[in-house]
Coordinates of C-alpha atoms in Angstrom, one line a residue:
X12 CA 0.0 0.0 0.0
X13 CA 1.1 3.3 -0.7
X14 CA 1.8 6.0 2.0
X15 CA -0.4 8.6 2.0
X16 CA 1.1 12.1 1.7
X17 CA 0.2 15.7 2.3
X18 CA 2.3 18.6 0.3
X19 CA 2.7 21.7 2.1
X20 CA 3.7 24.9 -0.3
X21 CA 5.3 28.1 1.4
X22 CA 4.1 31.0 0.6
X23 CA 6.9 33.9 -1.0
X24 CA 5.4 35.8 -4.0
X25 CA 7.6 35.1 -7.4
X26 CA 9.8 33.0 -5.4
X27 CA 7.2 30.3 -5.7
X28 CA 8.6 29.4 -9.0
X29 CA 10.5 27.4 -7.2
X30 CA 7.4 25.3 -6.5
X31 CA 6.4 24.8 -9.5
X32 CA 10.0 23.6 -10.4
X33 CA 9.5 20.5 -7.6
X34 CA 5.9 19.8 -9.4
X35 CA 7.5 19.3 -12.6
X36 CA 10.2 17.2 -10.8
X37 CA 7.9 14.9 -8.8
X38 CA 5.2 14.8 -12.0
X39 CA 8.0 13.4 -14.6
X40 CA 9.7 11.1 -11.9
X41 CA 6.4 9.4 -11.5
X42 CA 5.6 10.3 -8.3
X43 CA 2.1 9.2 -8.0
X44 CA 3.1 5.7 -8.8
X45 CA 5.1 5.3 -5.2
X46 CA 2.9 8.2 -3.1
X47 CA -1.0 8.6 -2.5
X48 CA -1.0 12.4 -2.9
X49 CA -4.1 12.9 -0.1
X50 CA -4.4 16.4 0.2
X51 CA -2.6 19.6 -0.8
X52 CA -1.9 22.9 1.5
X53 CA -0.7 25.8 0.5
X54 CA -0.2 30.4 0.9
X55 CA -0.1 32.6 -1.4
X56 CA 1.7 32.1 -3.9
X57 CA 2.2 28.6 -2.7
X58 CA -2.0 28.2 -2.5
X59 CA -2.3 29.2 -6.0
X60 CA 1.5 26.5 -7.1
X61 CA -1.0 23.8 -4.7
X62 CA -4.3 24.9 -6.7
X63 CA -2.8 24.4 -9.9
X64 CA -1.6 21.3 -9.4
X65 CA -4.7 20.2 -7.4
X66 CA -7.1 21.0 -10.5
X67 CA -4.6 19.2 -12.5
X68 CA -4.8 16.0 -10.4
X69 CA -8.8 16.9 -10.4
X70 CA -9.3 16.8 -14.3
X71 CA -6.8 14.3 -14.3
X72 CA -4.4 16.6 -17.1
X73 CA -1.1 14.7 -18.3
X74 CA 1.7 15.8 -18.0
X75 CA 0.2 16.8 -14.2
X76 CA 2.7 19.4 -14.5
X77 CA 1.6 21.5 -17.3
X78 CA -0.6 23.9 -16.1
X79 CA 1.2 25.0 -12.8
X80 CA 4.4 25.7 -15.7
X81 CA 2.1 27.3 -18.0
X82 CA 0.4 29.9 -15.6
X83 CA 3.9 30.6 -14.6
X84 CA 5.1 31.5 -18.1
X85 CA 2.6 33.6 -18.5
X86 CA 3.0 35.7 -15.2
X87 CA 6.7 36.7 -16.8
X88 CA 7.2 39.9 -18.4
X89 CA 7.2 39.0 -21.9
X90 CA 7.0 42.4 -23.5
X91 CA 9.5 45.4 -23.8
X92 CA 6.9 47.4 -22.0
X93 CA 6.1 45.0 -19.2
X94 CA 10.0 44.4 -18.9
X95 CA 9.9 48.1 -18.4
X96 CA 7.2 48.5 -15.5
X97 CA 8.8 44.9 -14.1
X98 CA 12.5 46.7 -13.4
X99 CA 11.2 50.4 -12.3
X100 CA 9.0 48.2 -9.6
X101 CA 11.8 46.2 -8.7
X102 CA 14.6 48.8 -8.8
X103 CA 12.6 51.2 -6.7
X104 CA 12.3 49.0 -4.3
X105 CA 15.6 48.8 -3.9
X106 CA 16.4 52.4 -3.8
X107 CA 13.4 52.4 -1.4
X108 CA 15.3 49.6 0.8
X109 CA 18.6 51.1 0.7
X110 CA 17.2 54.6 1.9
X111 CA 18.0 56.3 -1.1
X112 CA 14.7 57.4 -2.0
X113 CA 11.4 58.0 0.4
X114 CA 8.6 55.2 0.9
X115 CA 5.5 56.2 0.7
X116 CA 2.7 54.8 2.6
X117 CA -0.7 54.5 0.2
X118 CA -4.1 52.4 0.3
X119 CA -4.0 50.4 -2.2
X120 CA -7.9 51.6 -2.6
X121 CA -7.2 55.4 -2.9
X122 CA -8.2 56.4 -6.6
X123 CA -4.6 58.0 -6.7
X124 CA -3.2 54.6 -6.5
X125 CA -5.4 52.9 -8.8
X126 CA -5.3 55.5 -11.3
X127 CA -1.7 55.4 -11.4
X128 CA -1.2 52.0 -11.7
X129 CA -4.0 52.1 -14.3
X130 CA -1.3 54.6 -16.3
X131 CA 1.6 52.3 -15.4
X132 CA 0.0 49.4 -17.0
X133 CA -1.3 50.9 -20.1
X134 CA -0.5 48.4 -23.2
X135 CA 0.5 45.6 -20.8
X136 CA -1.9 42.5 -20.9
X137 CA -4.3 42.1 -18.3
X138 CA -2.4 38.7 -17.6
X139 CA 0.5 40.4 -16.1
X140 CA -1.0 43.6 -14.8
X141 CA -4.1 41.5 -13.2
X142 CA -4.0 38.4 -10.8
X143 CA -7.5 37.7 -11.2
X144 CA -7.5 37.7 -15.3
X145 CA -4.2 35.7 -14.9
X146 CA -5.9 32.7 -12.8
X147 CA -9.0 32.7 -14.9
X148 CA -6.7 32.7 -18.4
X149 CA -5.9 29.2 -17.0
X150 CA -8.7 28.0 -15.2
X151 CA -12.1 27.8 -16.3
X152 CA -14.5 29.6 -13.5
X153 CA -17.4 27.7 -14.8
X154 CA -15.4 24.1 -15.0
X155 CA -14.2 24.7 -11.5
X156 CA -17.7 26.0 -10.1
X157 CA -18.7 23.1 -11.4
X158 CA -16.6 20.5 -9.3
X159 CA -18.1 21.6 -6.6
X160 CA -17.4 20.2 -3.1
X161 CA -14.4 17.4 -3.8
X162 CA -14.5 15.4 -0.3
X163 CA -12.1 12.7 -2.0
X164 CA -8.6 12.9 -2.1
X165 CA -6.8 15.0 -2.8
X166 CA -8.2 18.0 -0.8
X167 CA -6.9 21.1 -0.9
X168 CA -6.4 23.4 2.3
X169 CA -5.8 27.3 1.5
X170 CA -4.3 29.9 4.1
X171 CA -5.7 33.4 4.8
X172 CA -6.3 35.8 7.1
X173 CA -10.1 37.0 8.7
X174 CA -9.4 40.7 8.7
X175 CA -12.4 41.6 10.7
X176 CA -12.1 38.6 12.8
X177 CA -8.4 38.0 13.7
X178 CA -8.7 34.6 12.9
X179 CA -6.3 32.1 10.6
X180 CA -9.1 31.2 8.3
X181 CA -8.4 27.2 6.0
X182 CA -10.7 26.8 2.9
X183 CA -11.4 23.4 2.5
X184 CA -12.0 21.4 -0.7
X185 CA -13.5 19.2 2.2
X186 CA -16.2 21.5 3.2
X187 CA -16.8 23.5 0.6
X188 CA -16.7 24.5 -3.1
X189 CA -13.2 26.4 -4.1
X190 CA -13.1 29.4 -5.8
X191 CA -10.4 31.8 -7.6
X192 CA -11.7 34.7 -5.0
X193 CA -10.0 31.8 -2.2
X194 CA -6.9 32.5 -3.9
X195 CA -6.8 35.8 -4.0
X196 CA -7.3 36.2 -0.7
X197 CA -4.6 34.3 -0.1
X198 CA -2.3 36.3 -1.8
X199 CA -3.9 39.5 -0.8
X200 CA -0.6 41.6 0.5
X201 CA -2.4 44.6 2.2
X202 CA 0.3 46.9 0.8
X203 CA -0.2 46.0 -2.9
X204 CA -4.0 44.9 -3.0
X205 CA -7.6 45.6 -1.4
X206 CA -8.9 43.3 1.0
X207 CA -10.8 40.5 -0.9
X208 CA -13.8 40.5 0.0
X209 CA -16.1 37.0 0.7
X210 CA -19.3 36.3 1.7
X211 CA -19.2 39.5 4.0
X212 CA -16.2 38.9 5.4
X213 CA -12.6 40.7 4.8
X214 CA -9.4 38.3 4.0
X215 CA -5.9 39.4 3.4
X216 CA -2.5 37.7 3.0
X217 CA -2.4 34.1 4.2
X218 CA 1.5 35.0 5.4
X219 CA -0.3 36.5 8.3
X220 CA -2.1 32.8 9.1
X221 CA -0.2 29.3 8.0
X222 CA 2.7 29.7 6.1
X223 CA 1.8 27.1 4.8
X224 CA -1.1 25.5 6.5
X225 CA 0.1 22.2 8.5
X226 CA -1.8 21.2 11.5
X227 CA -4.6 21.2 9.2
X228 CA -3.5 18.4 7.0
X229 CA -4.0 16.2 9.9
X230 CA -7.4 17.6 11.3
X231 CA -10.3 15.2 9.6
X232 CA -12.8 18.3 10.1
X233 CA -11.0 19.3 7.2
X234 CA -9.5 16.7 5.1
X235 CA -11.5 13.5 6.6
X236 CA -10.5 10.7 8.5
X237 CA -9.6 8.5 6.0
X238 CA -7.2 10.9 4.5
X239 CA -4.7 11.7 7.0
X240 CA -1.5 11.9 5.8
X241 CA 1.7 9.5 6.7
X242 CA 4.1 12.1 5.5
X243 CA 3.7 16.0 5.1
X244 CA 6.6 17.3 2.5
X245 CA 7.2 21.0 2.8
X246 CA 8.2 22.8 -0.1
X247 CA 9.8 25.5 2.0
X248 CA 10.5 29.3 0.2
X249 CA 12.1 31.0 3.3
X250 CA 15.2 30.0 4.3
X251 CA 16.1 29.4 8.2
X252 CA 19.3 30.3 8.9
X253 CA 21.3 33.5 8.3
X254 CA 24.9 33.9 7.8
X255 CA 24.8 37.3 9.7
X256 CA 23.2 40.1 11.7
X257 CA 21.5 42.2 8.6
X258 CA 22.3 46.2 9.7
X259 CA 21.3 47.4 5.7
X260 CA 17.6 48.5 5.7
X261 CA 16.4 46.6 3.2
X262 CA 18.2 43.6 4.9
X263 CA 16.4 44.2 7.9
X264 CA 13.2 44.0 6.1
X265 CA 14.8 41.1 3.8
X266 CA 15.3 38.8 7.3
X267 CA 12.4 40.3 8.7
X268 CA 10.1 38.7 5.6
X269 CA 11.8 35.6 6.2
X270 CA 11.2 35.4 10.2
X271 CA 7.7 36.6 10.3
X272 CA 7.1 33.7 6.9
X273 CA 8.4 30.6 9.3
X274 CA 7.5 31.8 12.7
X275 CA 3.6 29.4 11.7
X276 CA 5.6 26.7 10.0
X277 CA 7.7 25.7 13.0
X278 CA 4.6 26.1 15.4
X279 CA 3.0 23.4 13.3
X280 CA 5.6 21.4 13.0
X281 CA 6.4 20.9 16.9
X282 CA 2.6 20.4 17.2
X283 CA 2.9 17.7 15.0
X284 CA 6.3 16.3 16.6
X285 CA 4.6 16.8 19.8
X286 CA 1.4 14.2 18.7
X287 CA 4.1 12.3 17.3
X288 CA 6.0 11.7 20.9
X289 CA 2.6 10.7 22.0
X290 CA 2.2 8.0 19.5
X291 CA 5.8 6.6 19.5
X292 CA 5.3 6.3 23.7
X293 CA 1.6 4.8 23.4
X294 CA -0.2 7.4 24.7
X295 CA -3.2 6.8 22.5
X296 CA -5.2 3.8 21.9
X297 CA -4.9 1.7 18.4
X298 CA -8.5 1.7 17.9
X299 CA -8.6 5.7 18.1
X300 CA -5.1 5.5 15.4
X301 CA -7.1 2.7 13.3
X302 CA -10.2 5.5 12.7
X303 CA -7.8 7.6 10.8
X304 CA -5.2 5.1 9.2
X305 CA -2.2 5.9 11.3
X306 CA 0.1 2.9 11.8
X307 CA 2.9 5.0 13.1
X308 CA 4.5 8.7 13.5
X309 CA 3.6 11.0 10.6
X310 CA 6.8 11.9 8.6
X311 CA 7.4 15.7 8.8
X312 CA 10.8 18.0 8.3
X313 CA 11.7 18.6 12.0
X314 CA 11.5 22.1 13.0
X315 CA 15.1 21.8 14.1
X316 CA 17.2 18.9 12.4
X317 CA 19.4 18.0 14.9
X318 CA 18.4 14.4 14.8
X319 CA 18.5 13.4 11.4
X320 CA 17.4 9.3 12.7
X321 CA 14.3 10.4 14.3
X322 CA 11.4 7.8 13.5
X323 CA 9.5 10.5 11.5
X324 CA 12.1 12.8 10.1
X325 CA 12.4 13.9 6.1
X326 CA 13.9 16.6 4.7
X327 CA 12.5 19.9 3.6
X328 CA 12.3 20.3 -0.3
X329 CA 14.3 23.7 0.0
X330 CA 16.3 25.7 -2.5
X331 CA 19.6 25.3 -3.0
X332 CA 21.9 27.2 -0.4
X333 CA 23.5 29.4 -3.4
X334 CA 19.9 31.0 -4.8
X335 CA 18.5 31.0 -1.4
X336 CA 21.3 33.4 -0.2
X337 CA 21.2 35.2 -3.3
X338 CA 17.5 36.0 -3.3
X339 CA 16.2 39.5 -1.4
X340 CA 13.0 40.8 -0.4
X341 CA 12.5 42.6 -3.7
X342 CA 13.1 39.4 -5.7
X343 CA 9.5 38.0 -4.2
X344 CA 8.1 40.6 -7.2
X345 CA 10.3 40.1 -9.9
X346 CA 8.9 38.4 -12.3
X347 CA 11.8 38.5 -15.1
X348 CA 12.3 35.8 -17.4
X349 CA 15.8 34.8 -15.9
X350 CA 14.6 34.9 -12.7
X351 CA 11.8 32.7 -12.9
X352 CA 14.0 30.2 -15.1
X353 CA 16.2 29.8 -12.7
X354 CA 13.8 29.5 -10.0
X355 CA 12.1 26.5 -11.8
X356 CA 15.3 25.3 -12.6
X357 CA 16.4 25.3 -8.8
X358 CA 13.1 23.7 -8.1
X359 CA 13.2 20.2 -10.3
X360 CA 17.1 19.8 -9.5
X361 CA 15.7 19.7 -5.4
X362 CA 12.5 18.0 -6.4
X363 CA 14.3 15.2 -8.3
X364 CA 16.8 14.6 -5.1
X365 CA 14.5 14.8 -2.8
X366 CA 12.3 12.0 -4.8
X367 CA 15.4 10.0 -4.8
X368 CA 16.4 10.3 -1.6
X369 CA 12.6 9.2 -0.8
X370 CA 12.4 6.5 -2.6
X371 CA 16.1 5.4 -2.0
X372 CA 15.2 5.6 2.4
X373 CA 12.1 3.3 1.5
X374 CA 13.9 0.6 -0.4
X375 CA 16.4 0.9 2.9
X376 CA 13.0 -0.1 4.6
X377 CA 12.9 -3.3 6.7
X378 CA 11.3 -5.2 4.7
X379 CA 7.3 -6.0 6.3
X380 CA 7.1 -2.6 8.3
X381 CA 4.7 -0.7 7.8
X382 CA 3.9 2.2 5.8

């Protein structure tokens, strides 16, 4: 039997071309014929990598990977004129960063704003200018609307945040029908877009909730009983670690992006190791495991890897240490051609190792334990 696994996608803007990198990766090495792919989680830009491939698997499209790649080649700036309004964003950010020009402080609602990104975009295709005529260019509302609730695998779990509430809020696949406005709202940054609005309530940035959403992928209310996960691989955009005490401005906020995106991830994850503990030292009964299908610890990336051998370790699917350092705050809204490349490019050289690496600790198996 094959286990059962959860993907988790980090949330980080452009940077979650990386993602769609390890999609490609896992879709040409097969993955589906060693893994049961139960449900999907994801933020952001990571929701709308985990939506893609979701309504993939859904439709069941070949190669699984196609859309998720396609959406993604069409968010680059293609033209002269959106290569244009792609570098003065990024390189006034920069200046901005770096103190060498003032920040200015906007609602992205105020008709000043909007008309002057109306100007800015003039001649650029609503694709690139739009999120919302972007994810409908590659997803047909009516098709979608159509599927309806999906309570079989795999469900799909998206981050945001209830701005009127203060609550982390999960749409569920599970519970209810999903919609492109669930996206958006997971990739509403406050600073750039209006809250998204949804059945009277207010949502903004899922970054500010689950990044991505974990504890969820082992709560039935959401995903069901029968589709709790043995494994949960995170596709982690943030890095951890930092070589040294930023002092710059800009790599203040840089670090500070990176804290504030993992500060939810590693909660979740010592929730989980906690349960975990409690199953390896018996503390629940096997008829209560049996109801959900767990024969032993779920497999997560430890919060802090300092014990490689524990029973339900696996590694992170995380860039390689050369882009991650080279990456900066302002590189989460570039959307430049090289950039994404190599983002993708990044992502199926760490998806195909980390498939390998999988598949190679399973063979190393003893052979009749369970999965």
């Amino acid at each position: 039997m094959k286990p059962k696994v959860a993907i988790a996608c980090q949330g980080g803007g452009s940077q979650t071309a990386f993602t769609a990198g390890v999609f490609k990766a896992l879709a040409e090495n097969n993955v589906r014929d060693h893994f049961d792919i139960v449900s999907i989680s994801g933020t952001s830009g990571g929701a709308i990598c985990g939506f893609l491939l979701w309504y993939a698997m859904k439709r069941d499209e070949k190669p699984l990977c196609q859309r998720v790649l396609d959406f993604w080649d069409d968010n680059i700036a293609k033209t002269p004129r959106e290569r244009l309004f792609n570098d003065a964003v990024i390189h006034s950010l920069y200046l901005a960063g770096k103190g060498l020009i003032p920040q200015y402080h906007l609602s992205p609602s105020s008709p000043l704003v909007r008309g002057s990104l109306k100007a800015a975009t003039f001649g650029i295709r609503s694709e690139f200018s739009d999120l919302k005529a972007l994810l409908e260019a590659h997803v047909d509302a009516h098709e979608l609307a159509a599927l309806g609730r999906q309570p079989e695998p795999p469900i799909l779990i998206i981050g945001a945040c209830n701005v009127l509430t203060g609550r982390l809020h999960k749409f569920s696949s599970y519970l209810e029908p999903i919609k492109i406005d669930h996206l958006l709202a997971s990739a509403c940054v406050p600073s750039i877009f209006p809250a998204v609005q949804i059945d009277g309530m207010a949502y903004w940035d899922g970054l500010f909730s689950d990044n991505p959403p974990i504890a969820t992928l082992i709560d039935p209310r959401f995903v069901g009983s029968r589709n709790i996960p043995n494994e949960i691989w995170v596709i982690k955009i943030n890095p951890t670690a930092a070589d040294e005490i930023p002092v710059a401005p800009d790599d203040i906020l840089d670090r500070h992006n990176e804290l504030t995106g993992n500060i939810s991830l590693f909660h979740s994850l010592r929730q989980i190791e906690r349960i975990n503990d409690f199953i390896i030292e018996g503390a629940f009964k096997d008829e209560f495991l049996a109801k959900f299908d767990i024969k032993e610890p779920i497999k997560i990336p430890r919060s802090f890897p300092d014990d490689p051998e524990a029973p339900y370790h696996i590694p992170r699917i995380e860039m390689s240490v050369e882009l991650a350092k080279s990456l900066t705050y302002e590189s989460k809204l570039d959307r430049s051609p090289e950039h994404i490349a190599r983002l993708i490019r990044d992502g199926e050289e760490q998806g195909a190792w980390f498939l390998a690496s999988r598949l190679k600790q399973a063979d190393a198996r003893p052979q009749g334990r369970s999965e």
